[in-house]
Coordinates of C-alpha atoms and ligand atoms in Angstrom, one line a residue:
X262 CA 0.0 0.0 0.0
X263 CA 1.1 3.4 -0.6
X264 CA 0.6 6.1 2.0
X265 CA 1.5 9.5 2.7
X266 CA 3.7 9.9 5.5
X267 CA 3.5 13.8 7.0
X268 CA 7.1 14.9 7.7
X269 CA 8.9 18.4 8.2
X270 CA 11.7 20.2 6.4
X271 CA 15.4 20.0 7.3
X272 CA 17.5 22.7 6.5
X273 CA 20.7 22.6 4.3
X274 CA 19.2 20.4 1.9
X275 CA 20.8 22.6 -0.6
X276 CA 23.0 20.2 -3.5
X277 CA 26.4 21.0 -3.6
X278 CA 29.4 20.4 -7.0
X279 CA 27.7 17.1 -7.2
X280 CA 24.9 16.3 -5.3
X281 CA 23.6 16.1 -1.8
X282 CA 26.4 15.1 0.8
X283 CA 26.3 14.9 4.3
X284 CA 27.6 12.7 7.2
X285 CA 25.8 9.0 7.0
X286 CA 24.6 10.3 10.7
X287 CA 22.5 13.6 9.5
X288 CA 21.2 11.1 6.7
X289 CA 20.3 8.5 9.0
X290 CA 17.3 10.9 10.8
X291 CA 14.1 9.9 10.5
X292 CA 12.6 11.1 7.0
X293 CA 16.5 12.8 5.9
X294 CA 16.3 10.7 2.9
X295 CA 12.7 10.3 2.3
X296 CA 12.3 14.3 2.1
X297 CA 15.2 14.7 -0.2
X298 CA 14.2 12.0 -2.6
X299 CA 11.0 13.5 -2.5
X300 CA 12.0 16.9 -3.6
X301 CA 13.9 15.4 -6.5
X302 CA 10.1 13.7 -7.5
X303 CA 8.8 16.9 -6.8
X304 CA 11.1 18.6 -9.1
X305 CA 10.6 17.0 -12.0
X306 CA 7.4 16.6 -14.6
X307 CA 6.1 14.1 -16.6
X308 CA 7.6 10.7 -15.5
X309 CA 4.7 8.8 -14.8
X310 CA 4.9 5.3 -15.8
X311 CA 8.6 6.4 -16.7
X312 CA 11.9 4.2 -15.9
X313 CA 13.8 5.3 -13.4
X314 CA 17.8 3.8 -13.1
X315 CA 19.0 3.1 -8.9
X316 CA 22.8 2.0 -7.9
X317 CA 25.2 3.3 -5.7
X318 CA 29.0 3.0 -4.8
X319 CA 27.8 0.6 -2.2
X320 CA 29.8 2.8 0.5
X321 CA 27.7 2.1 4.5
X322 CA 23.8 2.9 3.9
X323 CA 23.6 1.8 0.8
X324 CA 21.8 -1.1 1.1
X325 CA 19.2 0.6 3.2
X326 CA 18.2 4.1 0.8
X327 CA 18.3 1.7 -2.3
X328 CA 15.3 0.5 -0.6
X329 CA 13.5 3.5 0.1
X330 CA 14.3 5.2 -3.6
X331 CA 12.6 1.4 -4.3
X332 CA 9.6 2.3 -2.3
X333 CA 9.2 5.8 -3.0
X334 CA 9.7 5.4 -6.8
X335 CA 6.7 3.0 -6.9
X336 CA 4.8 5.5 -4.6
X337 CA 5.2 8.5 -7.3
X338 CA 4.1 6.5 -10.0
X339 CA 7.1 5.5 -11.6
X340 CA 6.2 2.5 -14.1
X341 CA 10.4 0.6 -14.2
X342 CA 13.0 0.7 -11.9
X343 CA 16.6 -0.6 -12.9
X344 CA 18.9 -1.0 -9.9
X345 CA 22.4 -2.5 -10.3
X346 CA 22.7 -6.3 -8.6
X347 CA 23.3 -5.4 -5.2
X348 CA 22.5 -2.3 -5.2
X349 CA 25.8 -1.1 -7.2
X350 CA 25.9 1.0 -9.7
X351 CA 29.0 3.3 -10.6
X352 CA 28.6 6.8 -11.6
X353 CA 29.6 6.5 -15.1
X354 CA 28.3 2.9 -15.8
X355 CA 24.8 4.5 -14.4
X356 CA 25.0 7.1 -16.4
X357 CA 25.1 4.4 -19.3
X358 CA 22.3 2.6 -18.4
X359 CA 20.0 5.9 -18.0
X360 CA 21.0 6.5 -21.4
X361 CA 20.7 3.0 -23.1
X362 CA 17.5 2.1 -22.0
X363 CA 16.1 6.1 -22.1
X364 CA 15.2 6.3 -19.1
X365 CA 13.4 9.3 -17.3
X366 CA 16.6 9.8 -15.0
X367 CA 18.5 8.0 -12.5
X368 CA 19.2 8.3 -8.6
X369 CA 23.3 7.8 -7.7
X370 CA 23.8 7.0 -4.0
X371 CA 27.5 7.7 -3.2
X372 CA 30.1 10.4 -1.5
X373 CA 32.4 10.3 -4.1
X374 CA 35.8 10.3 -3.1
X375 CA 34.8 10.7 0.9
X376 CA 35.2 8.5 3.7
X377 CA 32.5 5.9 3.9
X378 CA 31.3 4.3 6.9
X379 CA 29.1 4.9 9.9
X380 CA 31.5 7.9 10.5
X381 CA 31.9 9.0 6.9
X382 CA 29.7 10.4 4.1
X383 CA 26.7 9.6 2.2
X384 CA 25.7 11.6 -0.3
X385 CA 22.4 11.1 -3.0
X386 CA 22.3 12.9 -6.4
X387 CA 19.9 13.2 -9.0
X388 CA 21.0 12.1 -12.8
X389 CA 18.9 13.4 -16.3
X390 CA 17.9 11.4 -18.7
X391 CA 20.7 12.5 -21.0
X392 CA 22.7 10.5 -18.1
X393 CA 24.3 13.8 -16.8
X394 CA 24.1 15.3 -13.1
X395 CA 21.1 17.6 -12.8
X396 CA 21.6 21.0 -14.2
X397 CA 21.6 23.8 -11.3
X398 CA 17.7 24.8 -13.0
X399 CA 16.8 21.2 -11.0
X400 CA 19.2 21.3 -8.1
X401 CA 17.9 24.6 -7.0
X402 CA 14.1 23.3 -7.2
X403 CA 15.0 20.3 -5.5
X404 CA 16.4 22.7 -2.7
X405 CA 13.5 24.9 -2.6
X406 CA 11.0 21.9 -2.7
X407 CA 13.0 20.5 0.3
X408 CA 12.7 23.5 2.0
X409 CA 8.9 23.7 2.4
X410 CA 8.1 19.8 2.4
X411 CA 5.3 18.4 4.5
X412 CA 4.7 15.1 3.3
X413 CA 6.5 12.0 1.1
X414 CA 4.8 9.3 -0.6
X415 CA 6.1 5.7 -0.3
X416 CA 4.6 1.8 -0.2
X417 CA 5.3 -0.3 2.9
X418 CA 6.2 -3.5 0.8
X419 CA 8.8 -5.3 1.9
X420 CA 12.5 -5.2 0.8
X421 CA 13.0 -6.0 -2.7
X422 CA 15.6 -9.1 -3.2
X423 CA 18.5 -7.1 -5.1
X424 CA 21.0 -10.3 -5.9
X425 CA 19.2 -12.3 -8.1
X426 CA 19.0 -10.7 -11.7
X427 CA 15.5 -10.2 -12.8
X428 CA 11.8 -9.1 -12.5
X429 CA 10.0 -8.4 -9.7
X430 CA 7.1 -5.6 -8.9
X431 CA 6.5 -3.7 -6.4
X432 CA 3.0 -2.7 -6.6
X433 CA 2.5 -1.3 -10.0
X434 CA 6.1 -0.4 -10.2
X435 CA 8.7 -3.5 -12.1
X436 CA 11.5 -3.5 -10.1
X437 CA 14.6 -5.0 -12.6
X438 CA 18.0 -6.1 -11.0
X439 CA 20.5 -5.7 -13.5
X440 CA 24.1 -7.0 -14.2
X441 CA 26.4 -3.4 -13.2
X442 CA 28.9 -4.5 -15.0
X443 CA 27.6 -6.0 -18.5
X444 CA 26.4 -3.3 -20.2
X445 CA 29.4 -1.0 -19.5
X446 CA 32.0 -3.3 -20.5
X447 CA 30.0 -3.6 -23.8
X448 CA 30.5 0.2 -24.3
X449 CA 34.3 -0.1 -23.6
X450 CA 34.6 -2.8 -26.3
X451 CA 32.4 -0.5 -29.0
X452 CA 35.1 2.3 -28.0
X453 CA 38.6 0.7 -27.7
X454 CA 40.8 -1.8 -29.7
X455 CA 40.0 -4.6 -26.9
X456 CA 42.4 -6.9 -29.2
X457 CA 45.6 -4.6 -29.6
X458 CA 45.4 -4.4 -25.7
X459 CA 45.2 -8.1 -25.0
X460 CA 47.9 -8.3 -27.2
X461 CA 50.2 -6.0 -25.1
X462 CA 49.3 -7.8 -22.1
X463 CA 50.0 -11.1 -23.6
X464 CA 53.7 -9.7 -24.4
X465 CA 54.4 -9.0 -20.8
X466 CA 52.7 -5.6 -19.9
X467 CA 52.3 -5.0 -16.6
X468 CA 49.6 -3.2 -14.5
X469 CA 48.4 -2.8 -11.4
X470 CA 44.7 -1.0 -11.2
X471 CA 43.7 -0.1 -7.3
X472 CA 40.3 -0.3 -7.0
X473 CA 40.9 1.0 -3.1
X474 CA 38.0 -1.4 -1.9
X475 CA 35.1 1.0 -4.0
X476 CA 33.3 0.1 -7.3
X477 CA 35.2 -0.1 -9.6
X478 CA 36.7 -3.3 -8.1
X479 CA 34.1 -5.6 -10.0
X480 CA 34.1 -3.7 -13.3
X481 CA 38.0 -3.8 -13.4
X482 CA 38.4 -7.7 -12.8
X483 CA 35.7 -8.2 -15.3
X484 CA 37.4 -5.6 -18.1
X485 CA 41.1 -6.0 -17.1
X486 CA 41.2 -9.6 -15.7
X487 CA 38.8 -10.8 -17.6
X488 CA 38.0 -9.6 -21.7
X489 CA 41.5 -8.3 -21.7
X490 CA 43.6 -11.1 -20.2
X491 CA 45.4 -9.0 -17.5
X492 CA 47.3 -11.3 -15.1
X493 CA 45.1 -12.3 -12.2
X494 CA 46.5 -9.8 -9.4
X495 CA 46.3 -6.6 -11.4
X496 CA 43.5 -5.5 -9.7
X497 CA 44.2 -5.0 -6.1
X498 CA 41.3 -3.9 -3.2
X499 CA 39.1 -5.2 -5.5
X500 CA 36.2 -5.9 -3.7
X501 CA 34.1 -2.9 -2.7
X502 CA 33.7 -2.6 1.2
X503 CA 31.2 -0.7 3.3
X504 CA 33.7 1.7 4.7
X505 CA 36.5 1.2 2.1
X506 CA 38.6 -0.4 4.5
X507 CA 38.4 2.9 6.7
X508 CA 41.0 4.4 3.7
X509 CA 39.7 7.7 2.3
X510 CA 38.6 6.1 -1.5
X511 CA 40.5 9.5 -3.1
X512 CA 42.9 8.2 -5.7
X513 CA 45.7 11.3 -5.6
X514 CA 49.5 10.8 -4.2
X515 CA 48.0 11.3 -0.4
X516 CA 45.3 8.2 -0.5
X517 CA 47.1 6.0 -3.4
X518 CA 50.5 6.7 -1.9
X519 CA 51.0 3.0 -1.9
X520 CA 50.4 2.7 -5.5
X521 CA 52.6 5.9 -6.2
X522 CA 55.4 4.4 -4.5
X523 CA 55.6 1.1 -6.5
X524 CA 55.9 2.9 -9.5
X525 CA 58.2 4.9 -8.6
X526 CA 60.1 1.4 -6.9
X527 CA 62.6 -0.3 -9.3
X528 CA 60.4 -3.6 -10.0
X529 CA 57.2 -0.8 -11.1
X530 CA 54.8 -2.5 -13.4
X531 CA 54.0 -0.7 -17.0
X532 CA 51.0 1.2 -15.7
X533 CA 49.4 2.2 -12.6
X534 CA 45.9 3.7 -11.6
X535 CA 43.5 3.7 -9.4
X536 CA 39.7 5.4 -9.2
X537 CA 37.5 6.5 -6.5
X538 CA 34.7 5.8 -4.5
X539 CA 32.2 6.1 -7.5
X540 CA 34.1 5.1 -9.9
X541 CA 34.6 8.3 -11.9
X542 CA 37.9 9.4 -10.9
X543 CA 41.2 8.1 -11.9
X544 CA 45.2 8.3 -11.3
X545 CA 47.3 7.9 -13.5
X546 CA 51.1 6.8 -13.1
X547 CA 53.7 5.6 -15.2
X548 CA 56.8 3.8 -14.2
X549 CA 58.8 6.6 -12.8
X550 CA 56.5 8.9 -14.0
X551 CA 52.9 10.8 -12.1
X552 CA 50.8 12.4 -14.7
X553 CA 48.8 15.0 -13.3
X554 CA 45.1 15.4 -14.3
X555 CA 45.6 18.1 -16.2
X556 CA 48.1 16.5 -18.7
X557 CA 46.7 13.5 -18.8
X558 CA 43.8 14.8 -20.1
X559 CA 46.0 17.5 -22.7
X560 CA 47.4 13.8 -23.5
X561 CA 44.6 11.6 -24.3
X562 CA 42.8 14.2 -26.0
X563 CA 46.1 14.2 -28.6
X564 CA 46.1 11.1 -28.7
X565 CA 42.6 10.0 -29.2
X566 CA 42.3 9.7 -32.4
X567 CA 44.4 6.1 -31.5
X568 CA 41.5 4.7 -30.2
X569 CA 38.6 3.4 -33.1
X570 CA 35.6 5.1 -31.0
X571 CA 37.6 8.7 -31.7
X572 CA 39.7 8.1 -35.0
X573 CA 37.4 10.4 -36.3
X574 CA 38.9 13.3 -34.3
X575 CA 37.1 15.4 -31.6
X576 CA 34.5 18.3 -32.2
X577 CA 36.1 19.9 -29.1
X578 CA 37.8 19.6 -25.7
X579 CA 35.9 21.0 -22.4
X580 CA 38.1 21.8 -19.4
X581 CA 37.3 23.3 -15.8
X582 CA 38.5 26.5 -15.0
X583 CA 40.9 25.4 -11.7
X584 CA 42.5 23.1 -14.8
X585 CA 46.1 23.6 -16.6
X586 CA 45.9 24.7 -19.8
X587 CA 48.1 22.3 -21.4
X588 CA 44.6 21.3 -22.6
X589 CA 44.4 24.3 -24.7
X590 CA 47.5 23.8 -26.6
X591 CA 46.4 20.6 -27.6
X592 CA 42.9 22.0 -29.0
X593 CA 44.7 25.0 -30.5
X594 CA 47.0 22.5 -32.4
X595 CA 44.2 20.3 -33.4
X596 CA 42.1 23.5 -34.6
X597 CA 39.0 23.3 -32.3
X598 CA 37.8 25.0 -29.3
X599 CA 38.5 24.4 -25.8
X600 CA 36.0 25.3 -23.5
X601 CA 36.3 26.7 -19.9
X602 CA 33.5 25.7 -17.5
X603 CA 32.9 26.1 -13.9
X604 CA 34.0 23.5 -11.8
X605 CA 32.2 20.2 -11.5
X606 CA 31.2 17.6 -14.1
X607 CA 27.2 19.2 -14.9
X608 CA 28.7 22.1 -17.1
X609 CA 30.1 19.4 -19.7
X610 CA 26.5 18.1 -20.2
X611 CA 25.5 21.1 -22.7
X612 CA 28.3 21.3 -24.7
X613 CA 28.5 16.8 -25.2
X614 CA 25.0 17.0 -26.1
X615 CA 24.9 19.7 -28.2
X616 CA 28.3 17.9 -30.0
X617 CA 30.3 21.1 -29.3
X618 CA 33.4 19.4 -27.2
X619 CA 34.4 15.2 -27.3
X620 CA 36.4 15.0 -24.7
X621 CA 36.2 16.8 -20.8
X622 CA 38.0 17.1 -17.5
X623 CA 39.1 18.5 -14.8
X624 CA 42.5 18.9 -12.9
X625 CA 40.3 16.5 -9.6
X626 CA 41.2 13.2 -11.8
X627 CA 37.9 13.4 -13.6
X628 CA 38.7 12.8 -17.6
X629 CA 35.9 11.6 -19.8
X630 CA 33.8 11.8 -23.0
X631 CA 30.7 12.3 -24.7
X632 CA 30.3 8.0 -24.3
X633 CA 28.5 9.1 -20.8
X634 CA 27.7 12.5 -19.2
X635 CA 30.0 11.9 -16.0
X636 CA 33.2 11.8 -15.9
X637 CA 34.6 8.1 -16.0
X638 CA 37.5 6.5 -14.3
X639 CA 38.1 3.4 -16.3
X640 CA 37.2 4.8 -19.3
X641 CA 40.3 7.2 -18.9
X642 CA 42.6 4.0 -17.9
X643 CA 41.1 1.9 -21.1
X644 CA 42.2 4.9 -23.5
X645 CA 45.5 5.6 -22.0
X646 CA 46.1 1.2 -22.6
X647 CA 44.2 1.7 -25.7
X648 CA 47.4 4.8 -26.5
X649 CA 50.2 2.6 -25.1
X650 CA 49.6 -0.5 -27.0
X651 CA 49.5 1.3 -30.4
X652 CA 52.2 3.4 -30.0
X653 CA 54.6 0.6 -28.3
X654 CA 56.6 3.3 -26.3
X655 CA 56.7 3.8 -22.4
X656 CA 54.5 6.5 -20.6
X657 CA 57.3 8.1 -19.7
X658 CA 58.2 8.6 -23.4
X659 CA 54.9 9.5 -24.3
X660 CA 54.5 12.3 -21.5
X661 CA 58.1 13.9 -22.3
X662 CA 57.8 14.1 -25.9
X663 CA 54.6 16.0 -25.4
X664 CA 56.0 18.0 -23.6
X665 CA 58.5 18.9 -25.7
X666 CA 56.2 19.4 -28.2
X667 CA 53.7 21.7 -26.4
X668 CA 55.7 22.5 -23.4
X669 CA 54.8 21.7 -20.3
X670 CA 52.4 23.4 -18.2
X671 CA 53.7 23.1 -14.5
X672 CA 51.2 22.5 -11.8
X673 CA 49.6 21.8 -8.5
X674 CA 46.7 22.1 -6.0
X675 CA 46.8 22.5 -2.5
X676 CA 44.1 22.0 -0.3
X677 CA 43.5 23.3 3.5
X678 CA 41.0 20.8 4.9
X679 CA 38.0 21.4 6.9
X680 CA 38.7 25.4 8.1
X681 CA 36.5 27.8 9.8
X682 CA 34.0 28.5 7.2
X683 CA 33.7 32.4 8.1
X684 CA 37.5 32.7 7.8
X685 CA 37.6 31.1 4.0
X686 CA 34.7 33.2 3.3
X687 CA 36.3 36.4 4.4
X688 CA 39.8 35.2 3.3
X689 CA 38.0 35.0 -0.5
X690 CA 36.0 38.5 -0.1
X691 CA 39.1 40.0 0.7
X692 CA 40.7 39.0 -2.6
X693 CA 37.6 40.6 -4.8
X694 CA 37.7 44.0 -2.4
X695 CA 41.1 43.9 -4.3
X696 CA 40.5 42.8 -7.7
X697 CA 41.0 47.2 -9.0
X698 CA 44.2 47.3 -6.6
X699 CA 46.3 43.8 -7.2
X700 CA 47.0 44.3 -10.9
X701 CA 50.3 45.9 -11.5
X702 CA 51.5 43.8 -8.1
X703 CA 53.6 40.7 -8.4
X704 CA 53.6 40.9 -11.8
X705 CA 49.9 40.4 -11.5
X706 CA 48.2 41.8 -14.8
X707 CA 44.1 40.7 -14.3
X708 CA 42.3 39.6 -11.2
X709 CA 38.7 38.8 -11.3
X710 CA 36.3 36.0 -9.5
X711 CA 35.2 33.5 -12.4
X712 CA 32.0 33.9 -14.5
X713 CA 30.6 31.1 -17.2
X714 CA 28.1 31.8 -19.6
X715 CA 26.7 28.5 -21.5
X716 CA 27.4 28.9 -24.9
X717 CA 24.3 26.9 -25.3
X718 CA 21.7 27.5 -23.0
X719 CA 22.8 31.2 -22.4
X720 CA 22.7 30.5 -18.7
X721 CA 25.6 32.5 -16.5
X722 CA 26.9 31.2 -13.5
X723 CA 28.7 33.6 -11.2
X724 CA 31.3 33.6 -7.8
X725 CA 33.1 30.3 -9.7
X726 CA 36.9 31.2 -8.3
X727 CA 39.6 34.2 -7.9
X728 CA 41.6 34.0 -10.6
X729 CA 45.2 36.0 -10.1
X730 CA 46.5 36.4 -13.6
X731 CA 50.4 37.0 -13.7
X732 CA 50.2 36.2 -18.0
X733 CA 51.7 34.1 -20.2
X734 CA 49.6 30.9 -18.7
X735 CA 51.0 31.9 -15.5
X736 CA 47.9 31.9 -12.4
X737 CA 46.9 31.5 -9.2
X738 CA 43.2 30.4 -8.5
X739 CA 41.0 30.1 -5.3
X740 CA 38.0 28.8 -4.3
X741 CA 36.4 27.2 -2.0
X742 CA 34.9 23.3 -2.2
X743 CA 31.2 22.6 -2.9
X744 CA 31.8 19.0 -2.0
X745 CA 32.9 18.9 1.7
X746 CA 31.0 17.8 4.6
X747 CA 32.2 20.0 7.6
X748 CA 33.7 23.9 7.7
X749 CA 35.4 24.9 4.5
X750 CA 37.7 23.6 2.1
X751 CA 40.2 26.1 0.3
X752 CA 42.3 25.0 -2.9
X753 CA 44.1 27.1 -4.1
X754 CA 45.5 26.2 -7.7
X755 CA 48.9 27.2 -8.9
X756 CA 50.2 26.3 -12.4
X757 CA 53.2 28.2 -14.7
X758 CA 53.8 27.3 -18.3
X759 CA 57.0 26.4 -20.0
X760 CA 57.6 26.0 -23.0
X761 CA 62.1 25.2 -22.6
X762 CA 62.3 21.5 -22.8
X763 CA 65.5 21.8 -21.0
X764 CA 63.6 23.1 -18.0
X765 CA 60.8 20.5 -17.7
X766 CA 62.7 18.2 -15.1
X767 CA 61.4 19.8 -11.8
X768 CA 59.4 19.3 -9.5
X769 CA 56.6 21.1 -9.7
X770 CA 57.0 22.4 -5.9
X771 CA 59.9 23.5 -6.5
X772 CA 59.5 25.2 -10.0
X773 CA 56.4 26.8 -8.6
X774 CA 57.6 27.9 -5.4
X775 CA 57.6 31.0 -5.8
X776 CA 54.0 31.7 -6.7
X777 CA 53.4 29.0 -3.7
X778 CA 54.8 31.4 -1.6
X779 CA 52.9 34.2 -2.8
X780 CA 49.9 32.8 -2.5
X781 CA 50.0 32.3 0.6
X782 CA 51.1 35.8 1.7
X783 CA 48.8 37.6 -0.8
X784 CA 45.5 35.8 0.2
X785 CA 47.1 36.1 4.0
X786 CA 46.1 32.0 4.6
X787 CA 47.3 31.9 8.0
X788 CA 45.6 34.9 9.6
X789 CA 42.2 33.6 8.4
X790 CA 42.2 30.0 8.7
X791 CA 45.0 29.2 11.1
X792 CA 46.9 27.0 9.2
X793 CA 50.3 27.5 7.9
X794 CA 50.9 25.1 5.2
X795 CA 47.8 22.6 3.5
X796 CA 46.6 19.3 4.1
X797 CA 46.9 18.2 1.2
X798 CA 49.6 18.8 -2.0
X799 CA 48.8 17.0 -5.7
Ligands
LIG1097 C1 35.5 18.5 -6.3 C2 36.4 18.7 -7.5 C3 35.6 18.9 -8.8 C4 34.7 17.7 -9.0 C5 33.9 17.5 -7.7 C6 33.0 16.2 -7.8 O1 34.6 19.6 -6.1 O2 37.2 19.9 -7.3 O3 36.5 19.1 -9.8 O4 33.8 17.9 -10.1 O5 34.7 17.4 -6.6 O6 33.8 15.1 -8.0 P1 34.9 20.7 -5.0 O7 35.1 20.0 -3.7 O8 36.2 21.4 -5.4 O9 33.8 21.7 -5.2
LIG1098 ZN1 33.7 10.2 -7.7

C-alpha cells in the first residue's frame, strides 16, 4: 500500500558540485532521505509510468536508501526501476544505463571520493535522462521543494531481493535487477581496440589497477582480468567494502601513496591507476612517472584519435576553469575550441549533447567523453592502454615528448581541509575587495572571480573562483569546495607554463615555489584560517 507519511523540512538540503552530501549520521534521521528523494520527484514533470535507473558506490547505507528510492519510486508512479545487482551502480556505468535504456533519469547514491562508513559520508544525487548530473535549474528546485516539504509518498512493501537478476514488482512499479557490469564493458569494447590491448598484455605488460575497496573493483576484474587477459592480481582492493577499509577512497598521491610508490620502486609495473569511490575518478602513473590530471587529459585528447571510438577526431575539448591549460595547446594544435567551465562535471552536459566538445576534464582526476555525461574512471585508464599499446613506447616517453612538443604546463593544487568557514569566506571576499588594486603587483596583470556563460543554454553562473593572472599561462586560482561535509575547504591552484624542454625536469613544488609562496602571503592564509601550510599537496 502506498501512504502519505506527514514529515517536516530540514534545513541545508541545498546540492552541492555534485549532489547532496552529508555525514551518514545527518542522513540517517528519521525522514532525511525520504524528504530529499522526495524533492527530486517533486522537481521533476512528466515521469509517470517512466523508468527510473537506482545504484550506488555501495559505500555504508547503501543497502538501506536503495530500498526506500525502491519504495518511494513506486509511490510517485514511476512504471520501471533498474537497480544494479546489489545495489551497485557506478557513476559512469549508471550514467550508461540511463541513457541506453532512455530512461526518465537516475538516482546515484554515493560520496564520491569521501570517507565511507558509519562515521563518513553519504551523499544522494539526482542524474537526467541524458545520463548527466542535474543541471543547477533542477538542483535549485529540489532545494527549494525541500525546503517547504510536508509530506513524502512511499509503499510499505517489503525489501526487494536485489542479488538475483531479474523481475519483480513492487505494486505497480517492475523493479529489474541488472548486471552493473555487462552493459558498461560492452560500451568499452564499441570504444577501444580490446584486441591490440590483449595483445600487449599477452607480451608481458604489466599493470596494477587499485580499486581501493570501491566500485570499480568488479568492473575492473571483469574488463582488465577478464576480456583483456590482464594477469590475475592486477586488480588490487578489489572488492568494494562498506567503509572502504576505513582508507579515504580519493585516488591522488596522499590516498594511493602505496600505488605511487611502487611505481616509482625499481620492479614498477608498466602502468598504474587507481579510481575512486564512485568510480569516476582516476590516477594515472607511469613507471617513474605521475601524470597530473591536467596532462593526462591534454594527453589523451592528442592522442585519441588512437582509439577506433575517436579516429574520427574530436568536435572539441571542455576543461574546468581550476585546470592547466596544457589542454588548450592541444585544442589550438588540433584546430578546435576548448572550453572553460565552472568546476564540477554538470557544465560538460551542454556542450557533449549539443556535439560542441568530445572529450572533458578536470585537474580533480575526472577525464571523460561524450560516451557518458560523468566523468569516468576506467574509461580514462582503457584509452591511456588503448594509446600505449598502439604506440609501443613507455609513458614516460609518451608524456616527455609532449611535452616537448607543447611545453609543459607546471602545476599543483593545494588544499586546506575542513577550516573555519567564516575565515575562508572572508579570506576570499578580501581577494575581490582587491580585484582594482592587485594588478600591476607581483607581476599580477588581471584579477577577477570566475563567471561562465553557457554557450548553449545562455545561462551564466557567477562567484566560480579568484583568478590572479600573472600572464603568459602563469595563475593563481582560489576557491572554495562545494563538496565537503564539515567547515570549508580552500584550494588554491597554482600552475606556470613552459615552453624550454631543458627546463621540464622539476618538481613542480619546486619550479612553482615561488607563486606557492605568494599565494599564501597575498590571500594572507594563515591569519584567516589558522593554518600555515595545507593538508593536502597534488
Ligand atoms: C570536487 C572537484 C571537482 C569535482 C567534484 C566532484 O569539487 O574539485 O572538480 O567535479 O569534486 O567530484 P569541489 O570540492 O572542489 O567543489
Ligand atoms: Zn567520484
Amino acid at each position: 500500500m502506498s501512504k502519505v507519511v506527514p514529515t517536516q523540512a530540514f534545513d541545508g538540503q541545498k546540492p552541492g558540485t555534485s549532489g547532496l552530501r552529508k555525514k551518514v549520521k545527518v542522513f540517517q534521521q528519521t525522514h532525511y532521505a525520504e524528504n530529499f528523494i522526495q524533492s527530486i520527484f517533486d522537481s521533476l514533470d512528466g515521469f509517470a509510468g517512466k523508468t527510473l535507473v537506482l545504484g550506488g558506490d555501495g559505500r555504508y547505507y547503501n543497502p538501506e536508501v536503495i530500498q526506500t528510492a525502491i519504495r518511494m519510486a513506486a509511490a510517485n508512479g514511476f512504471g520501471r526501476v533498474l537497480v544494479g545487482r546489489g545495489g551497485l551502480l557506478s557513476t559512469p556505468a549508471a550514467s550508461n544505463v540511463i541513457r541506453k535504456y532512455q530512461a526518465f533519469g537516475g538516482i546515484i547514491l554515493s560520496a564520491s571520493h569521501n570517507q565511507g562508513g558509519p562515521e563518513g559520508d553519504f551523499g544522494i544525487k539526482y542524474n537526467t535522462g541524458n545520463g548527466g548530473p542535474a543541471p543547477e535549474r533542477i538542483t535549485d528546485a529540489i532545494f527549494a521543494h525541500s525546503q517547504k516539504i510536508t509530506t513524502y509518498r512511499i509503499t510499505d512493501t517489503p525489501d526487494v531481493d536485489l542479488n538475483t537478476l531479474g523481475k519483480t514488482s513492487v505494486e505497480s512499479m517492475t523493479v529489474e535487477v541488472i548486471d552493473p557490469v555487462a552493459d558498461y564493458a560492452e560500451l568499452m569494447q564499441q570504444l577501444f581496440d580490446f584486441d591490440a590491448i590483449r595483445a600487449m598484455f599477452q607480451s608481458g605488460f604489466r599493470m596494477r589497477f587499485d580499486a581501493m575497496h570501491a566500485i570499480t573493483g568488479p568492473y575492473a576484474h571483469a574488463i582488465l582480468e577478464g576480456l583483456l587477459g590482464a594477469p590475475a592480481g592486477t586488480v588490487v582492493n578489489g572488492t568494494p567494502l562498506p567503509d572502504f577499509g576505513g582508507h579515504h577512497p580519493d585516488p591522488n598521491l596522499v590516498h594511493a601513496k602505496e600505488l605511487y610508490d611502487l611505481m616509482m620502486s625499481p620492479d614498477a609495473p608498466d602502468f598504474g591507476a587507481a579510481s575512486d569511490g564512485d568510480g569516476d575518478r582516476n590516477l594515472i602513473i607511469g613507471r617513474n612517472i605521475f601524470v597530473t590530471p591536467s596532462d593526462s587529459l591534454a594527453l589523451l585528447a592528442a592522442n585519441a584519435h588512437l582509439a577506433k571510438g575517436y579516429a574520427k577526431g574530436l568536435a572539441g575539448i571542455a576543461r574546468s576553469m581550476p585546470t592547466s591549460a596544457a589542454a588548450d595547446r592541444v585544442a589550438e594544435r588540433l584546430g578546435i575550441k576548448c572550453f572553460e567551465t565552472p568546476t564540477g562535471w554538470k557544465f560538460f552536459g551542454n556542450l557533449l549533447d549539443a556535439n560542441m566538445a568530445t572529450i572533458c576534464g578536470e585537474e580533480s582526476a575526472g577525464t571523460g567523453s561524450n560516451h557518458v555525461r560523468e566523468k569516468d574512471g576506467l574509461w580514462a585508464v582503457l584509452l591511456w592502454l588503448n594509446i600505449l599499446a598502439v604506440r609501443g613506447e613507455s609513458m614516460e616517453a609518451i608524456v616527455k615528448a609532449h611535452w616537448a612538443s607543447y611545453g609543459r604546463n607546471y602545476y599543483t593544487r593545494h588544499d586546506y581541509e575542513e577550516v573555519d568557514a567564516d575565515g575562508a569566506k572572508r579570506l576570499i571576499q578580501s581577494l575581490r575587495d582587491r580585484f582594482a588594486t592587485l594588478p600591476g603587483t607581483h607581476g599580477i596583470v588581471a584579477a577577477d572571480d570566475f563567471s561562465y556563460l553557457d554557450p548553449v543554454d545562455g545561462s551564466l553562473t557567477d562567484s566560480q573562483g579568484i583568478r590572479l593572472m600573472f600572464g603568459e599561462g602563469t595563475r593563481i586560482v582560489f576557491r572554495l569546495s562545494g563538496t565537503g561535509t564539515a567547515g570549508a575547504t580552500l584550494r588554491v591552484y597554482i600552475e606556470r607554463y613552459e615552453a624550454e624542454p631543458s627546463r621540464h625536469g622539476l618538481d613542480p613544488q619546486v619550479a612553482l615555489a615561488d607563486l606557492i609562496t605568494l599565494a599564501r602571503n597575498i590571500a594572507s592564509i594563515q591569519a584567516h584560517t589558522g593554518r600555515v601550510s595545507p593538508d593536502v599537496i597534488t
